[in-house]
Amino acid sequence: GENVEQHPSTLSVQEGDSAVIKCTYSDSASNYFPWYKQELGKRPQLIIDIRSNVGEKKDQRIAVTLNKTAKHFSLHITETQPEDSAVYFCAANGGGGADGLTFGKGTHLIIQP
Amino acid sequence: GAGVSQSPSNKVTEKGKDVELRCDPISGHTALYWYRQSLGQGLEFLIYFQGNSAPDKSGLPSDRFSAERTGGSVSTLTIQRTQQEDSAVYLCASSPLQGLETQYFGPGTRLLVL
């Protein structure tokens, strides 16, 4: 099955700086990679996703890059703001037609004022 | 439109009792997923439904866990003879189709087994 590793587990950055969270996956058949943001006590919310036919996708201050050869993908947040503080989860779908998503263990992003 | 809803929002039970958790997916979504999130942990996939069928039940932690979906809509996750290690938030998600489709999560049911 799919295995997703996520790093770092905690990331503290100064407000206005950039934050990068990295994930690796094991199943080369995975072709869908969403990122979810989860605030304390709330449900995960999709913030951006990327499919394996593209290498990069950007939405305002958020971008995701995918390297299929190396089997890793990253989330980039620029000009961080206090409301970006949350836990971020990466995920991979382990082959497209399969089951549910396999999630990383999450990154607690802390934005320092 | 209405999102994914789950009930109850919180459930406290005694060890050994059975519990039933309910998920109402977004109308028209054919795929439904159950996940478990233990305190401070990531999301663990349990089971998914395509329509009323569950092609893969291998994510269920033990035979005390079962799930069903009727009418291609509402799903229930049942945990029999609950154990303390079952304490977690149980999240349901739905998507229009299986595979390359965004999953929309419900608010979760917080289960505490005493």
PDB file of C-alpha atoms in Angstrom:
ATOM      1  CA  GLY A   1       0.000   0.000   0.000  1.00  0.00           C
ATOM      2  CA  GLU A   2       0.894   3.664  -0.089  1.00  0.00           C
ATOM      3  CA  ASN A   3       3.136   5.219   2.570  1.00  0.00           C
ATOM      4  CA  VAL A   4       3.396   8.994   2.977  1.00  0.00           C
ATOM      5  CA  GLU A   5       6.116  10.689   5.008  1.00  0.00           C
ATOM      6  CA  GLN A   6       5.800  14.347   5.967  1.00  0.00           C
ATOM      7  CA  HIS A   7       8.404  16.765   7.325  1.00  0.00           C
ATOM      8  CA  PRO A   8       8.842  18.709   9.470  1.00  0.00           C
ATOM      9  CA  SER A   9       6.398  17.819  12.216  1.00  0.00           C
ATOM     10  CA  THR A  10       6.564  21.372  13.562  1.00  0.00           C
ATOM     11  CA  LEU A  11       7.536  24.523  11.678  1.00  0.00           C
ATOM     12  CA  SER A  12       7.837  27.980  13.199  1.00  0.00           C
ATOM     13  CA  VAL A  13       8.340  30.973  10.909  1.00  0.00           C
ATOM     14  CA  GLN A  14       8.211  34.733  11.286  1.00  0.00           C
ATOM     15  CA  GLU A  15       5.158  36.449   9.921  1.00  0.00           C
ATOM     16  CA  GLY A  16       5.849  37.491   6.343  1.00  0.00           C
ATOM     17  CA  ASP A  17       8.418  34.746   5.731  1.00  0.00           C
ATOM     18  CA  SER A  18       7.849  31.657   3.599  1.00  0.00           C
ATOM     19  CA  ALA A  19       7.063  28.170   4.836  1.00  0.00           C
ATOM     20  CA  VAL A  20       7.812  24.908   3.044  1.00  0.00           C
ATOM     21  CA  ILE A  21       6.440  21.492   3.986  1.00  0.00           C
ATOM     22  CA  LYS A  22       7.697  18.384   2.242  1.00  0.00           C
ATOM     23  CA  CYS A  23       6.172  14.959   1.653  1.00  0.00           C
ATOM     24  CA  THR A  24       7.361  11.778   0.036  1.00  0.00           C
ATOM     25  CA  TYR A  25       5.253   8.874  -1.152  1.00  0.00           C
ATOM     26  CA  SER A  26       6.014   5.270  -1.990  1.00  0.00           C
ATOM     27  CA  ASP A  27       3.427   4.138  -4.547  1.00  0.00           C
ATOM     28  CA  SER A  28       4.464   5.237  -8.024  1.00  0.00           C
ATOM     29  CA  ALA A  29       0.875   4.717  -9.152  1.00  0.00           C
ATOM     30  CA  SER A  30      -0.354   7.609  -6.986  1.00  0.00           C
ATOM     31  CA  ASN A  31      -1.596  10.380  -9.220  1.00  0.00           C
ATOM     32  CA  TYR A  32      -3.485  12.769  -6.950  1.00  0.00           C
ATOM     33  CA  PHE A  33      -1.906  14.774  -4.117  1.00  0.00           C
ATOM     34  CA  PRO A  34      -4.091  17.082  -2.026  1.00  0.00           C
ATOM     35  CA  TRP A  35      -3.084  19.285   0.865  1.00  0.00           C
ATOM     36  CA  TYR A  36      -5.439  19.872   3.762  1.00  0.00           C
ATOM     37  CA  LYS A  37      -5.381  22.541   6.457  1.00  0.00           C
ATOM     38  CA  GLN A  38      -6.840  21.700   9.827  1.00  0.00           C
ATOM     39  CA  GLU A  39      -7.425  24.296  12.497  1.00  0.00           C
ATOM     40  CA  LEU A  40      -7.775  23.212  16.076  1.00  0.00           C
ATOM     41  CA  GLY A  41     -10.984  21.244  16.613  1.00  0.00           C
ATOM     42  CA  LYS A  42     -12.163  21.659  13.039  1.00  0.00           C
ATOM     43  CA  ARG A  43     -12.440  19.447   9.990  1.00  0.00           C
ATOM     44  CA  PRO A  44      -9.670  19.249   7.397  1.00  0.00           C
ATOM     45  CA  GLN A  45     -10.175  21.721   4.561  1.00  0.00           C
ATOM     46  CA  LEU A  46      -8.649  21.268   1.128  1.00  0.00           C
ATOM     47  CA  ILE A  47      -6.351  24.174   0.299  1.00  0.00           C
ATOM     48  CA  ILE A  48      -4.715  22.987  -2.898  1.00  0.00           C
ATOM     49  CA  ASP A  49      -4.172  19.795  -4.860  1.00  0.00           C
ATOM     50  CA  ILE A  50      -2.057  18.642  -7.744  1.00  0.00           C
ATOM     51  CA  ARG A  51      -2.456  15.844 -10.238  1.00  0.00           C
ATOM     52  CA  SER A  52       0.434  13.927 -11.677  1.00  0.00           C
ATOM     53  CA  ASN A  53       0.182  15.438 -15.131  1.00  0.00           C
ATOM     54  CA  VAL A  54       1.546  18.776 -13.860  1.00  0.00           C
ATOM     55  CA  GLY A  55       4.661  19.717 -11.934  1.00  0.00           C
ATOM     56  CA  GLU A  56       3.499  22.857 -10.188  1.00  0.00           C
ATOM     57  CA  LYS A  57       0.313  24.616  -9.250  1.00  0.00           C
ATOM     58  CA  LYS A  58      -0.166  27.997  -7.640  1.00  0.00           C
ATOM     59  CA  ASP A  59      -3.087  29.699  -5.957  1.00  0.00           C
ATOM     60  CA  GLN A  60      -2.272  33.159  -4.610  1.00  0.00           C
ATOM     61  CA  ARG A  61       0.158  32.672  -1.707  1.00  0.00           C
ATOM     62  CA  ILE A  62       0.059  28.894  -1.877  1.00  0.00           C
ATOM     63  CA  ALA A  63       1.900  26.669  -4.322  1.00  0.00           C
ATOM     64  CA  VAL A  64       2.517  22.952  -4.605  1.00  0.00           C
ATOM     65  CA  THR A  65       5.293  21.262  -6.550  1.00  0.00           C
ATOM     66  CA  LEU A  66       5.471  17.615  -7.579  1.00  0.00           C
ATOM     67  CA  ASN A  67       8.490  15.561  -8.588  1.00  0.00           C
ATOM     68  CA  LYS A  68       7.201  12.215  -9.829  1.00  0.00           C
ATOM     69  CA  THR A  69      10.635  10.791 -10.440  1.00  0.00           C
ATOM     70  CA  ALA A  70      11.726  11.393  -6.878  1.00  0.00           C
ATOM     71  CA  LYS A  71       8.222  10.734  -5.533  1.00  0.00           C
ATOM     72  CA  HIS A  72       8.020  13.881  -3.488  1.00  0.00           C
ATOM     73  CA  PHE A  73       5.789  16.922  -3.354  1.00  0.00           C
ATOM     74  CA  SER A  74       5.945  20.125  -1.378  1.00  0.00           C
ATOM     75  CA  LEU A  75       3.674  22.881  -0.139  1.00  0.00           C
ATOM     76  CA  HIS A  76       4.955  26.452  -0.287  1.00  0.00           C
ATOM     77  CA  ILE A  77       3.278  29.302   1.557  1.00  0.00           C
ATOM     78  CA  THR A  78       4.642  32.785   0.915  1.00  0.00           C
ATOM     79  CA  GLU A  79       4.105  35.988   2.914  1.00  0.00           C
ATOM     80  CA  THR A  80       2.796  33.985   5.855  1.00  0.00           C
ATOM     81  CA  GLN A  81       0.067  35.493   8.026  1.00  0.00           C
ATOM     82  CA  PRO A  82      -1.178  34.632  11.529  1.00  0.00           C
ATOM     83  CA  GLU A  83      -4.244  32.897  10.080  1.00  0.00           C
ATOM     84  CA  ASP A  84      -1.951  30.420   8.346  1.00  0.00           C
ATOM     85  CA  SER A  85      -1.230  28.857  11.737  1.00  0.00           C
ATOM     86  CA  ALA A  86      -2.723  25.352  11.647  1.00  0.00           C
ATOM     87  CA  VAL A  87      -1.823  21.715  11.044  1.00  0.00           C
ATOM     88  CA  TYR A  88      -1.234  20.865   7.402  1.00  0.00           C
ATOM     89  CA  PHE A  89      -1.621  17.360   6.000  1.00  0.00           C
ATOM     90  CA  CYS A  90      -0.383  16.051   2.697  1.00  0.00           C
ATOM     91  CA  ALA A  91      -1.957  12.987   1.120  1.00  0.00           C
ATOM     92  CA  ALA A  92      -1.629  10.638  -1.823  1.00  0.00           C
ATOM     93  CA  ASN A  93      -4.258   8.457  -3.377  1.00  0.00           C
ATOM     94  CA  GLY A  94      -2.200   5.294  -3.844  1.00  0.00           C
ATOM     95  CA  GLY A  95      -3.033   4.556  -7.458  1.00  0.00           C
ATOM     96  CA  GLY A  96      -6.031   6.622  -8.431  1.00  0.00           C
ATOM     97  CA  GLY A  97      -8.638   3.905  -8.555  1.00  0.00           C
ATOM     98  CA  ALA A  98      -7.960   2.711  -5.060  1.00  0.00           C
ATOM     99  CA  ASP A  99      -9.458   3.342  -1.693  1.00  0.00           C
ATOM    100  CA  GLY A 100      -9.082   6.479   0.267  1.00  0.00           C
ATOM    101  CA  LEU A 101      -6.220   8.852   0.727  1.00  0.00           C
ATOM    102  CA  THR A 102      -3.110   8.022   2.695  1.00  0.00           C
ATOM    103  CA  PHE A 103      -2.154  11.000   4.829  1.00  0.00           C
ATOM    104  CA  GLY A 104       1.106  12.215   6.235  1.00  0.00           C
ATOM    105  CA  LYS A 105       1.268  12.724   9.995  1.00  0.00           C
ATOM    106  CA  GLY A 106       0.858  16.466   9.680  1.00  0.00           C
ATOM    107  CA  THR A 107       2.933  19.603  10.162  1.00  0.00           C
ATOM    108  CA  HIS A 108       2.068  22.080  12.884  1.00  0.00           C
ATOM    109  CA  LEU A 109       2.793  25.483  11.331  1.00  0.00           C
ATOM    110  CA  ILE A 110       3.264  28.310  13.805  1.00  0.00           C
ATOM    111  CA  ILE A 111       3.430  31.873  12.556  1.00  0.00           C
ATOM    112  CA  GLN A 112       5.366  34.098  14.961  1.00  0.00           C
ATOM    113  CA  PRO A 113       4.233  37.729  15.046  1.00  0.00           C
TER     114      PRO A 113
ATOM    115  CA  GLY B   1     -25.297  23.769  -0.578  1.00  0.00           C
ATOM    116  CA  ALA B   2     -25.166  21.570   2.479  1.00  0.00           C
ATOM    117  CA  GLY B   3     -21.862  19.958   3.252  1.00  0.00           C
ATOM    118  CA  VAL B   4     -21.077  16.606   4.804  1.00  0.00           C
ATOM    119  CA  SER B   5     -22.756  16.194   8.166  1.00  0.00           C
ATOM    120  CA  GLN B   6     -22.035  13.729  10.931  1.00  0.00           C
ATOM    121  CA  SER B   7     -23.814  12.739  14.115  1.00  0.00           C
ATOM    122  CA  PRO B   8     -23.414  12.698  16.978  1.00  0.00           C
ATOM    123  CA  SER B   9     -20.771  15.398  17.254  1.00  0.00           C
ATOM    124  CA  ASN B  10     -19.588  13.923  20.549  1.00  0.00           C
ATOM    125  CA  LYS B  11     -20.081  10.491  22.065  1.00  0.00           C
ATOM    126  CA  VAL B  12     -18.984   9.232  25.450  1.00  0.00           C
ATOM    127  CA  THR B  13     -19.416   5.538  26.095  1.00  0.00           C
ATOM    128  CA  GLU B  14     -18.276   2.865  28.466  1.00  0.00           C
ATOM    129  CA  LYS B  15     -15.819   0.199  27.504  1.00  0.00           C
ATOM    130  CA  GLY B  16     -17.598  -2.798  26.048  1.00  0.00           C
ATOM    131  CA  LYS B  17     -20.601  -0.921  24.714  1.00  0.00           C
ATOM    132  CA  ASP B  18     -21.483  -0.653  21.024  1.00  0.00           C
ATOM    133  CA  VAL B  19     -21.620   2.707  19.241  1.00  0.00           C
ATOM    134  CA  GLU B  20     -23.008   3.802  15.925  1.00  0.00           C
ATOM    135  CA  LEU B  21     -21.751   6.826  14.046  1.00  0.00           C
ATOM    136  CA  ARG B  22     -23.637   8.406  11.186  1.00  0.00           C
ATOM    137  CA  CYS B  23     -22.518  10.266   8.078  1.00  0.00           C
ATOM    138  CA  ASP B  24     -24.669  12.195   5.608  1.00  0.00           C
ATOM    139  CA  PRO B  25     -22.608  12.905   2.486  1.00  0.00           C
ATOM    140  CA  ILE B  26     -23.110  15.754   0.095  1.00  0.00           C
ATOM    141  CA  SER B  27     -26.122  15.017  -2.089  1.00  0.00           C
ATOM    142  CA  GLY B  28     -25.119  13.294  -5.292  1.00  0.00           C
ATOM    143  CA  HIS B  29     -21.679  12.231  -4.106  1.00  0.00           C
ATOM    144  CA  THR B  30     -21.189   8.561  -4.926  1.00  0.00           C
ATOM    145  CA  ALA B  31     -17.974   8.005  -3.007  1.00  0.00           C
ATOM    146  CA  LEU B  32     -17.900   8.048   0.791  1.00  0.00           C
ATOM    147  CA  TYR B  33     -14.899   7.576   3.064  1.00  0.00           C
ATOM    148  CA  TRP B  34     -14.360   6.981   6.759  1.00  0.00           C
ATOM    149  CA  TYR B  35     -11.164   8.061   8.531  1.00  0.00           C
ATOM    150  CA  ARG B  36      -9.997   8.002  12.115  1.00  0.00           C
ATOM    151  CA  GLN B  37      -7.875  10.682  13.716  1.00  0.00           C
ATOM    152  CA  SER B  38      -6.309   9.954  17.072  1.00  0.00           C
ATOM    153  CA  LEU B  39      -5.211  12.838  19.283  1.00  0.00           C
ATOM    154  CA  GLY B  40      -2.384  14.741  17.627  1.00  0.00           C
ATOM    155  CA  GLN B  41      -2.107  12.206  14.838  1.00  0.00           C
ATOM    156  CA  GLY B  42      -2.751  12.132  11.125  1.00  0.00           C
ATOM    157  CA  LEU B  43      -5.770  10.653   9.454  1.00  0.00           C
ATOM    158  CA  GLU B  44      -6.034   6.882   9.186  1.00  0.00           C
ATOM    159  CA  PHE B  45      -8.115   5.539   6.321  1.00  0.00           C
ATOM    160  CA  LEU B  46     -10.744   2.999   7.427  1.00  0.00           C
ATOM    161  CA  ILE B  47     -13.079   2.203   4.539  1.00  0.00           C
ATOM    162  CA  TYR B  48     -14.635   3.670   1.457  1.00  0.00           C
ATOM    163  CA  PHE B  49     -17.917   3.140  -0.370  1.00  0.00           C
ATOM    164  CA  GLN B  50     -18.612   3.489  -4.049  1.00  0.00           C
ATOM    165  CA  GLY B  51     -22.371   3.612  -4.066  1.00  0.00           C
ATOM    166  CA  ASN B  52     -23.509   1.009  -1.556  1.00  0.00           C
ATOM    167  CA  SER B  53     -20.580  -1.332  -1.971  1.00  0.00           C
ATOM    168  CA  ALA B  54     -17.306  -1.282  -0.079  1.00  0.00           C
ATOM    169  CA  PRO B  55     -14.648  -2.836  -2.317  1.00  0.00           C
ATOM    170  CA  ASP B  56     -11.909  -2.582   0.279  1.00  0.00           C
ATOM    171  CA  LYS B  57     -12.428  -3.092   4.009  1.00  0.00           C
ATOM    172  CA  SER B  58      -8.790  -3.751   4.801  1.00  0.00           C
ATOM    173  CA  GLY B  59      -8.401  -0.430   6.613  1.00  0.00           C
ATOM    174  CA  LEU B  60     -10.796  -1.391   9.390  1.00  0.00           C
ATOM    175  CA  PRO B  61      -8.683  -1.906  12.545  1.00  0.00           C
ATOM    176  CA  SER B  62     -10.456  -5.050  13.729  1.00  0.00           C
ATOM    177  CA  ASP B  63     -13.567  -7.160  13.224  1.00  0.00           C
ATOM    178  CA  ARG B  64     -15.282  -5.039  15.874  1.00  0.00           C
ATOM    179  CA  PHE B  65     -15.563  -2.322  13.226  1.00  0.00           C
ATOM    180  CA  SER B  66     -18.153  -2.483  10.481  1.00  0.00           C
ATOM    181  CA  ALA B  67     -19.789  -0.001   8.157  1.00  0.00           C
ATOM    182  CA  GLU B  68     -22.691   0.064   5.813  1.00  0.00           C
ATOM    183  CA  ARG B  69     -24.257   2.432   3.360  1.00  0.00           C
ATOM    184  CA  THR B  70     -27.812   2.222   2.138  1.00  0.00           C
ATOM    185  CA  GLY B  71     -29.477   3.961  -0.748  1.00  0.00           C
ATOM    186  CA  GLY B  72     -26.143   5.319  -1.903  1.00  0.00           C
ATOM    187  CA  SER B  73     -26.380   8.049   0.704  1.00  0.00           C
ATOM    188  CA  VAL B  74     -26.204   7.785   4.493  1.00  0.00           C
ATOM    189  CA  SER B  75     -23.504   5.621   6.015  1.00  0.00           C
ATOM    190  CA  THR B  76     -23.116   4.239   9.516  1.00  0.00           C
ATOM    191  CA  LEU B  77     -19.906   3.126  11.168  1.00  0.00           C
ATOM    192  CA  THR B  78     -20.477   0.680  14.013  1.00  0.00           C
ATOM    193  CA  ILE B  79     -17.942  -0.186  16.663  1.00  0.00           C
ATOM    194  CA  GLN B  80     -18.826  -3.192  18.811  1.00  0.00           C
ATOM    195  CA  ARG B  81     -17.475  -3.848  22.279  1.00  0.00           C
ATOM    196  CA  THR B  82     -15.626  -0.535  22.320  1.00  0.00           C
ATOM    197  CA  GLN B  83     -12.144  -0.335  23.788  1.00  0.00           C
ATOM    198  CA  GLN B  84     -10.318   2.691  25.168  1.00  0.00           C
ATOM    199  CA  GLU B  85      -7.985   2.707  22.173  1.00  0.00           C
ATOM    200  CA  ASP B  86     -11.018   3.353  19.968  1.00  0.00           C
ATOM    201  CA  SER B  87     -11.167   6.885  21.390  1.00  0.00           C
ATOM    202  CA  ALA B  88     -10.570   9.245  18.473  1.00  0.00           C
ATOM    203  CA  VAL B  89     -12.278  11.603  16.081  1.00  0.00           C
ATOM    204  CA  TYR B  90     -14.042   9.719  13.313  1.00  0.00           C
ATOM    205  CA  LEU B  91     -14.228  11.729  10.106  1.00  0.00           C
ATOM    206  CA  CYS B  92     -16.356  11.080   7.092  1.00  0.00           C
ATOM    207  CA  ALA B  93     -15.662  12.516   3.639  1.00  0.00           C
ATOM    208  CA  SER B  94     -17.457  12.344   0.318  1.00  0.00           C
ATOM    209  CA  SER B  95     -16.568  13.043  -3.283  1.00  0.00           C
ATOM    210  CA  PRO B  96     -18.514  13.063  -6.532  1.00  0.00           C
ATOM    211  CA  LEU B  97     -16.628  10.069  -7.882  1.00  0.00           C
ATOM    212  CA  GLN B  98     -13.924   7.739  -6.710  1.00  0.00           C
ATOM    213  CA  GLY B  99     -10.336   8.508  -7.543  1.00  0.00           C
ATOM    214  CA  LEU B 100      -9.169  11.901  -8.734  1.00  0.00           C
ATOM    215  CA  GLU B 101     -11.795  13.875  -6.941  1.00  0.00           C
ATOM    216  CA  THR B 102     -11.608  16.254  -4.043  1.00  0.00           C
ATOM    217  CA  GLN B 103     -12.855  14.806  -0.781  1.00  0.00           C
ATOM    218  CA  TYR B 104     -14.987  17.041   1.396  1.00  0.00           C
ATOM    219  CA  PHE B 105     -14.853  16.315   5.091  1.00  0.00           C
ATOM    220  CA  GLY B 106     -17.577  16.353   7.698  1.00  0.00           C
ATOM    221  CA  PRO B 107     -17.041  17.890  11.148  1.00  0.00           C
ATOM    222  CA  GLY B 108     -16.309  14.523  12.725  1.00  0.00           C
ATOM    223  CA  THR B 109     -17.594  12.575  15.710  1.00  0.00           C
ATOM    224  CA  ARG B 110     -15.422  12.786  18.795  1.00  0.00           C
ATOM    225  CA  LEU B 111     -15.616   9.395  20.513  1.00  0.00           C
ATOM    226  CA  LEU B 112     -14.424   8.887  24.059  1.00  0.00           C
ATOM    227  CA  VAL B 113     -14.425   5.411  25.534  1.00  0.00           C
ATOM    228  CA  LEU B 114     -14.128   5.371  29.315  1.00  0.00           C
TER     229      LEU B 114
END
